[in-house]
CSV table of C-alpha atoms in Angstrom, one decimal:
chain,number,residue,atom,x,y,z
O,1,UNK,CA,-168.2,-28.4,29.2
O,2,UNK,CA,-169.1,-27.2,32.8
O,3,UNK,CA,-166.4,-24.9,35.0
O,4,UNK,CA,-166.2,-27.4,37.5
O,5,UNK,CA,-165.3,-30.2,35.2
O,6,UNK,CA,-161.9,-28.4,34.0
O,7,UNK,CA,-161.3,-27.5,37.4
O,8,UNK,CA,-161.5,-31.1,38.7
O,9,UNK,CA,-159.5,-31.9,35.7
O,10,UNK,CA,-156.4,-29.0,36.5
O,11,UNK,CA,-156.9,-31.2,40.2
O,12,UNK,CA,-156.8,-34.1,39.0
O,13,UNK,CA,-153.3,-33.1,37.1
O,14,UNK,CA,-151.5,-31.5,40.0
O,15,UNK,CA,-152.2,-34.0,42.3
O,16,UNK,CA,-151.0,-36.7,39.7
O,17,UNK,CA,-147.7,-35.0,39.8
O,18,UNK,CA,-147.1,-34.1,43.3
O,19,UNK,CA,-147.6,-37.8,43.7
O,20,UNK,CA,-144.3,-38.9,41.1
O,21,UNK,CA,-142.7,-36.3,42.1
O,22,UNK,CA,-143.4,-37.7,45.7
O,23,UNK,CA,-142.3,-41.1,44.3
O,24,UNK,CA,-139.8,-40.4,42.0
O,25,UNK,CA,-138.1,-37.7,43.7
O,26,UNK,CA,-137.5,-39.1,47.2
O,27,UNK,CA,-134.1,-39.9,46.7
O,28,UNK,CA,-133.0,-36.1,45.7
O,29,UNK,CA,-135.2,-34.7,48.1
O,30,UNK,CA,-133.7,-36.5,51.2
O,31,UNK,CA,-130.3,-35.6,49.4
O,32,UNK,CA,-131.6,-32.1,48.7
O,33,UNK,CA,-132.5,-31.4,52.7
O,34,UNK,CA,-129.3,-33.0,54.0
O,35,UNK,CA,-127.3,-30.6,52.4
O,36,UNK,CA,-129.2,-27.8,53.4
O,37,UNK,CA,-128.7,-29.3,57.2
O,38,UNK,CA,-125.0,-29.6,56.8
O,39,UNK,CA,-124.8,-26.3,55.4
O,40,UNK,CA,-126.6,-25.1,58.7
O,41,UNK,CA,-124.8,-27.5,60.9
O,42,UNK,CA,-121.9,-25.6,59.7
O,43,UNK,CA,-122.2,-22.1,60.3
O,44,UNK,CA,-123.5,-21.7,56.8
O,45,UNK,CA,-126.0,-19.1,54.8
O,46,UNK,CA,-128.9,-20.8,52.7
O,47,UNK,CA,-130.0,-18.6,49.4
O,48,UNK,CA,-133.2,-19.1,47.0
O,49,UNK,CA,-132.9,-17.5,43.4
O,50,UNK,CA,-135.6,-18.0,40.7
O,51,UNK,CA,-136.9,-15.3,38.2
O,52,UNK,CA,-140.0,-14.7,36.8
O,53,UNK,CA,-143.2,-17.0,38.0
O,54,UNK,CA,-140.1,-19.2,39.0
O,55,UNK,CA,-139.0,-16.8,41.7
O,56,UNK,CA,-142.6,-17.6,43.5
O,57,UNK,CA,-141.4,-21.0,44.5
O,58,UNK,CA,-138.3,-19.3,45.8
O,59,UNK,CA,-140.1,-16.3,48.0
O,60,UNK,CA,-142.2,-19.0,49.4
O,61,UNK,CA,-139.6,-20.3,51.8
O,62,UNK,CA,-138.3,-17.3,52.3
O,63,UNK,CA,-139.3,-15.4,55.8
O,64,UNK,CA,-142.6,-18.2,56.1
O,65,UNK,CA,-143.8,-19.1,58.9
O,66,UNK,CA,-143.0,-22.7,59.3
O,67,UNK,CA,-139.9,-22.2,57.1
O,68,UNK,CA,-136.6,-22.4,58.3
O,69,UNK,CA,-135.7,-18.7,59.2
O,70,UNK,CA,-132.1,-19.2,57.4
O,71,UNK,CA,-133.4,-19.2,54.0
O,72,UNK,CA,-132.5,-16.1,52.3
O,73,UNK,CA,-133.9,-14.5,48.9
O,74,UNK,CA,-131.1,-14.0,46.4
O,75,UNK,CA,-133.0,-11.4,44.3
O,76,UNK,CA,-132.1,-9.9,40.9
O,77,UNK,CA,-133.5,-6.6,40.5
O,78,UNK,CA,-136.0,-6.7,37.5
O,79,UNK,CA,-136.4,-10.4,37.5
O,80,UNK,CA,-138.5,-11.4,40.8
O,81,UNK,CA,-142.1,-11.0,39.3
O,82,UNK,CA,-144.4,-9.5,37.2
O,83,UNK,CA,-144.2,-6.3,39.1
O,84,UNK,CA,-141.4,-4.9,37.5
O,85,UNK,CA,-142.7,-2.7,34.3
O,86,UNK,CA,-143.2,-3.5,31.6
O,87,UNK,CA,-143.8,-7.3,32.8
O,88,UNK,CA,-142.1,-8.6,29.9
O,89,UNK,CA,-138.7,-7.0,30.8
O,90,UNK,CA,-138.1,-9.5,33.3
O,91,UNK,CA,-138.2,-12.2,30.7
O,92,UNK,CA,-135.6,-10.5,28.7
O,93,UNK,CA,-133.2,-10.0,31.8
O,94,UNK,CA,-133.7,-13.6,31.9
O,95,UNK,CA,-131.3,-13.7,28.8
O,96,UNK,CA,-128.6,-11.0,29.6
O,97,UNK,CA,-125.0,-12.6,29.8
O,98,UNK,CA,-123.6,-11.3,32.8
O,99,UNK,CA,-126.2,-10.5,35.2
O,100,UNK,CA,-125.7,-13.4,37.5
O,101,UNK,CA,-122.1,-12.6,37.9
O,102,UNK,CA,-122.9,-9.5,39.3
O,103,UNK,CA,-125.6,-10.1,41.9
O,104,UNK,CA,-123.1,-12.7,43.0
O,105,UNK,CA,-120.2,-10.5,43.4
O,106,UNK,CA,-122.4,-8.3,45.6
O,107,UNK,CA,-123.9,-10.8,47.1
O,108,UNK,CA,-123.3,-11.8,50.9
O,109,UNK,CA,-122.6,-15.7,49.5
O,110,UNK,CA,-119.7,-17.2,50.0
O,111,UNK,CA,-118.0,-20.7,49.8
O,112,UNK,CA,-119.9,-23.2,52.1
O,113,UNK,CA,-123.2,-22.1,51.4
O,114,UNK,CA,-126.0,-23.3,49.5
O,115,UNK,CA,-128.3,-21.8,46.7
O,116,UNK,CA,-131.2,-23.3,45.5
O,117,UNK,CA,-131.9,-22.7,41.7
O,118,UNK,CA,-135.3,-22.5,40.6
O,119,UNK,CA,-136.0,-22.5,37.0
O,120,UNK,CA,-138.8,-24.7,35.2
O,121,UNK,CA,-136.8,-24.6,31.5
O,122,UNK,CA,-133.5,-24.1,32.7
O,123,UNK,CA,-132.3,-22.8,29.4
O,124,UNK,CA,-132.2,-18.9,30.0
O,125,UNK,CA,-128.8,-17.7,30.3
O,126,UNK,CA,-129.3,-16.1,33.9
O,127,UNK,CA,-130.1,-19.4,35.5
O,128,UNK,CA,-127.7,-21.4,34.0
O,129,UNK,CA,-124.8,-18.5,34.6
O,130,UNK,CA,-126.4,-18.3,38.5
O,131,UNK,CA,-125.6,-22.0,38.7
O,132,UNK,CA,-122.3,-22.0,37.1
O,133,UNK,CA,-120.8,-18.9,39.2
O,134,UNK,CA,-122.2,-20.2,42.5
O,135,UNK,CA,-120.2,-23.2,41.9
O,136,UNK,CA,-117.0,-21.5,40.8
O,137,UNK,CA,-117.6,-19.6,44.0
O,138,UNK,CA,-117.8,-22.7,46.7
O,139,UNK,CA,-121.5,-22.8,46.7
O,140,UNK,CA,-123.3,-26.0,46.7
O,141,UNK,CA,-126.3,-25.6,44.2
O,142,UNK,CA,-129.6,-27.6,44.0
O,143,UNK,CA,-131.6,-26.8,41.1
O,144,UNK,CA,-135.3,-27.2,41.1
O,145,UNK,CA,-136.5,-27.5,37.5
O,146,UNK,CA,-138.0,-29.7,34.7
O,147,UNK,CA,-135.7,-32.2,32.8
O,148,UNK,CA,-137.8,-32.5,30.2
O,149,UNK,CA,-136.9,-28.9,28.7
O,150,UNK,CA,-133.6,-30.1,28.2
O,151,UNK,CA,-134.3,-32.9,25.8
O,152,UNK,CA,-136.9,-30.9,24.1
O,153,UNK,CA,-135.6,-27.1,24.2
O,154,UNK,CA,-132.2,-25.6,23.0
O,155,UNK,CA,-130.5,-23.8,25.5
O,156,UNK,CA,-130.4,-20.1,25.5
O,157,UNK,CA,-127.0,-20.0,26.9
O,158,UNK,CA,-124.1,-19.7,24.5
O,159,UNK,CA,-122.3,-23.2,26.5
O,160,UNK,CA,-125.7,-24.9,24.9
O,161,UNK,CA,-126.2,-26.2,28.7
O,162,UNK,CA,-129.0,-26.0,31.0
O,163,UNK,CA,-129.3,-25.4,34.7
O,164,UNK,CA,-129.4,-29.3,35.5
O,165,UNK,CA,-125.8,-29.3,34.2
O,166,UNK,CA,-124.5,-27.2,36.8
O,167,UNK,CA,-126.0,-28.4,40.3
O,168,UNK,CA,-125.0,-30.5,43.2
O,169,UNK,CA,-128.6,-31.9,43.1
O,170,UNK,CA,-131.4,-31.7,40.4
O,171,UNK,CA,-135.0,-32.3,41.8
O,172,UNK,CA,-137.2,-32.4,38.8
O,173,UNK,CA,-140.5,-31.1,38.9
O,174,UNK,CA,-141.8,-33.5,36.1
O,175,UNK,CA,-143.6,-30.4,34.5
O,176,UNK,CA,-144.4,-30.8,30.6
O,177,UNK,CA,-143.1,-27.6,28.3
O,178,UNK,CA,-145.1,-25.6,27.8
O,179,UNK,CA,-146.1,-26.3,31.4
O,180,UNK,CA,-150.1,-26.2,30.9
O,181,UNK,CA,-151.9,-29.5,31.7
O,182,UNK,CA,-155.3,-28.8,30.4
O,183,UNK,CA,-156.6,-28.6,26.7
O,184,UNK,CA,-160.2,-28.3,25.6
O,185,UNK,CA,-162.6,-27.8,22.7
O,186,UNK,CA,-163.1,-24.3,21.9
O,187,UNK,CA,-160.3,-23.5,23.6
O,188,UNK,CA,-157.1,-22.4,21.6
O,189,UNK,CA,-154.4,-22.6,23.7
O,190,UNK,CA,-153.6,-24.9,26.4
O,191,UNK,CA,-154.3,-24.1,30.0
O,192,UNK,CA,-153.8,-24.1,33.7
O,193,UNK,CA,-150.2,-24.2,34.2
O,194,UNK,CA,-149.4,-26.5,37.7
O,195,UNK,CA,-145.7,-25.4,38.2
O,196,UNK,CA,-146.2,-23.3,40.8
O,197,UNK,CA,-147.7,-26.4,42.3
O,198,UNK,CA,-145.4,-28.8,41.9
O,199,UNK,CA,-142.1,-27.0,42.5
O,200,UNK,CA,-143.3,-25.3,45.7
O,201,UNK,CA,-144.3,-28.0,46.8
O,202,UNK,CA,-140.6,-29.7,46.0
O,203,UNK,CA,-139.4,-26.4,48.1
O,204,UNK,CA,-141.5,-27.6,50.9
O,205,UNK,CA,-140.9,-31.2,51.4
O,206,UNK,CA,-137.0,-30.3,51.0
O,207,UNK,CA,-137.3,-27.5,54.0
O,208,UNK,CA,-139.3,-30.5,55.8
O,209,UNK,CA,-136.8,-33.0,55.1
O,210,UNK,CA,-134.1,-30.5,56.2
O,211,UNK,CA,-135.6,-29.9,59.6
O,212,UNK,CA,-135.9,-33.8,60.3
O,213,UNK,CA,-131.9,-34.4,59.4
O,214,UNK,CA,-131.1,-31.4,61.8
O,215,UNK,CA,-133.4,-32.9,64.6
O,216,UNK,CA,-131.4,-36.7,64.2
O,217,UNK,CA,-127.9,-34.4,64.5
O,218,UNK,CA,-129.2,-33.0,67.6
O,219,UNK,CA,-129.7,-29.4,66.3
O,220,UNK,CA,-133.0,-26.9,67.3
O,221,UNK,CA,-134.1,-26.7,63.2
O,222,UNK,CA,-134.2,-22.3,63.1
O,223,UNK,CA,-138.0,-22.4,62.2
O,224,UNK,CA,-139.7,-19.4,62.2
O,225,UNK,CA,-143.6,-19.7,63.7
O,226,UNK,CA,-146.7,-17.2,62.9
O,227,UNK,CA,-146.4,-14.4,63.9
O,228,UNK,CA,-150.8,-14.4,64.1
O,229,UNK,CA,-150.4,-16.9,67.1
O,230,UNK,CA,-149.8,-16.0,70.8
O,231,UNK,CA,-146.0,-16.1,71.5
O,232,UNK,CA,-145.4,-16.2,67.7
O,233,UNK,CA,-143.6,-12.7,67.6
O,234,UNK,CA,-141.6,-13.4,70.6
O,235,UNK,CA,-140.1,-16.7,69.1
O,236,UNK,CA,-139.4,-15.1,65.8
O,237,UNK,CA,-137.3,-12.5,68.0
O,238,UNK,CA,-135.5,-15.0,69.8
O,239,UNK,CA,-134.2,-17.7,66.5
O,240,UNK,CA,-133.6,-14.1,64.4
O,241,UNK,CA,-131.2,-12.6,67.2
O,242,UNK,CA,-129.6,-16.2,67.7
O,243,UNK,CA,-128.8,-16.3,63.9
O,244,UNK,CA,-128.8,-12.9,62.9
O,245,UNK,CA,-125.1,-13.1,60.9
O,246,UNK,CA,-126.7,-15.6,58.5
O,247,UNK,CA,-130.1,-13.9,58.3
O,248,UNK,CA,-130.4,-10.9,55.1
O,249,UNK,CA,-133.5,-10.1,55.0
O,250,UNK,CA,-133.8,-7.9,58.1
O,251,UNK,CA,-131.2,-5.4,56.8
């Protein structure tokens, strides 16, 4: 079996489920983009939490150029990547009662706002306990993750819930468990995980949809350019001065 065959074959698979998650996911996406637009309309802060290779989907609309400059990382220490040592840590804070409380308390979020929830199982206790605080707190909550774990997982959180439970809006990434799409002979363990993929792309189209639903209220979308293009740095300058109260990243 060639290289270039299983590589055509992880293509084939991501761009299969971009497309029903393009399809089937319309409906929350629009949804999931219109409250991020009232939120800005508002006055209000937007925050991205994920953990592990979860939290890539999150940092990707975070400070991007192209991405709406509002967007704020809600980071728990220990649990944004693989960097923290040993790697396998992070998956372990993943399960610690308590933790979300915390990084909320301290946390610049406040009633009004909106955090988006990435998690592809949605059944680690941090998550779920992120979800169900921010909504205790006033926070509107949209979870990105994949249904499917909840049917065919048991929840890690003592309330037997999972994150989908506890959001505004649920935008399912359609990823399998396990989340590897390939298999092959000779090859023990299945292969080439697509849910970085899928749910950035998810992250994407609801930033996108965002923008248009501030454009038809009559609202300048806070988009943040390149800053590798002439005039790039100088427009960055000017949206994060205009909204520096509801920008967290810079301090």
């Amino acid at each position: 079996m060639g290289e270039d065959k299983l590589a055509g074959r992880f293509f084939d698979a991501a761009i299969g489920l971009l497309e029903r998650v393009r399809d089937e996911e319309a409906a929350n996406i629009a949804a999931a983009g219109a409250a991020i637009a009232d939120t800005v309309a508002a006055g209000g802060r937007l925050f991205a939490f994920g953990a592990g290779h979860s939290s890539l989907a999150a940092q990707d609309v975070v400070y991007r150029a192209g991405g709406l400059a509002l967007m704020n990382l809600l980071a728990v220490p220990g649990v944004v990547g693989v960097d923290v040592m040993p790697a396998t840590l992070g998956s372990a804070l993943e399960r610690v009662d308590g933790l979300a409380a915390a990084v909320l308390d301290s946390s610049p979020a406040r009633a009004g706002d909106v955090l988006v929830v990435v998690s592809l199982s949605g059944r680690n206790a941090l998550p779920v306990e992120m979800a169900m605080n921010a909504r205790a707190l006033g926070l509107k909550v949209i979870g990105v993750t994949s249904v499917a774990y909840a049917t065919e997982t048991k929840s890690r959180h003592a309330s037997g819930t999972f994150l989908k439970d506890h959001c505004d809006i649920v935008l399912d990434s359609k990823i399998a468990v396990g989340d590897a799409e390939l298999t092959a002979e000779g090859i023990a363990a299945p292969f080439a995980p697509a849910s970085t993929v899928v749910t950035s792309a998810l992250m994407q189209a609801t930033m996108a949809a965002a923008a248009g639903e501030l454009v038809e209220r009559g609202i300048e979308p806070p988009l943040l350019r390149s800053g590798n293009v002439d005039g790039g740095h100088e427009w960055n300058g000017r949206v994060m001065a205009e909204y520096a109260d509801r920008i967290f990243y810079r301090r």
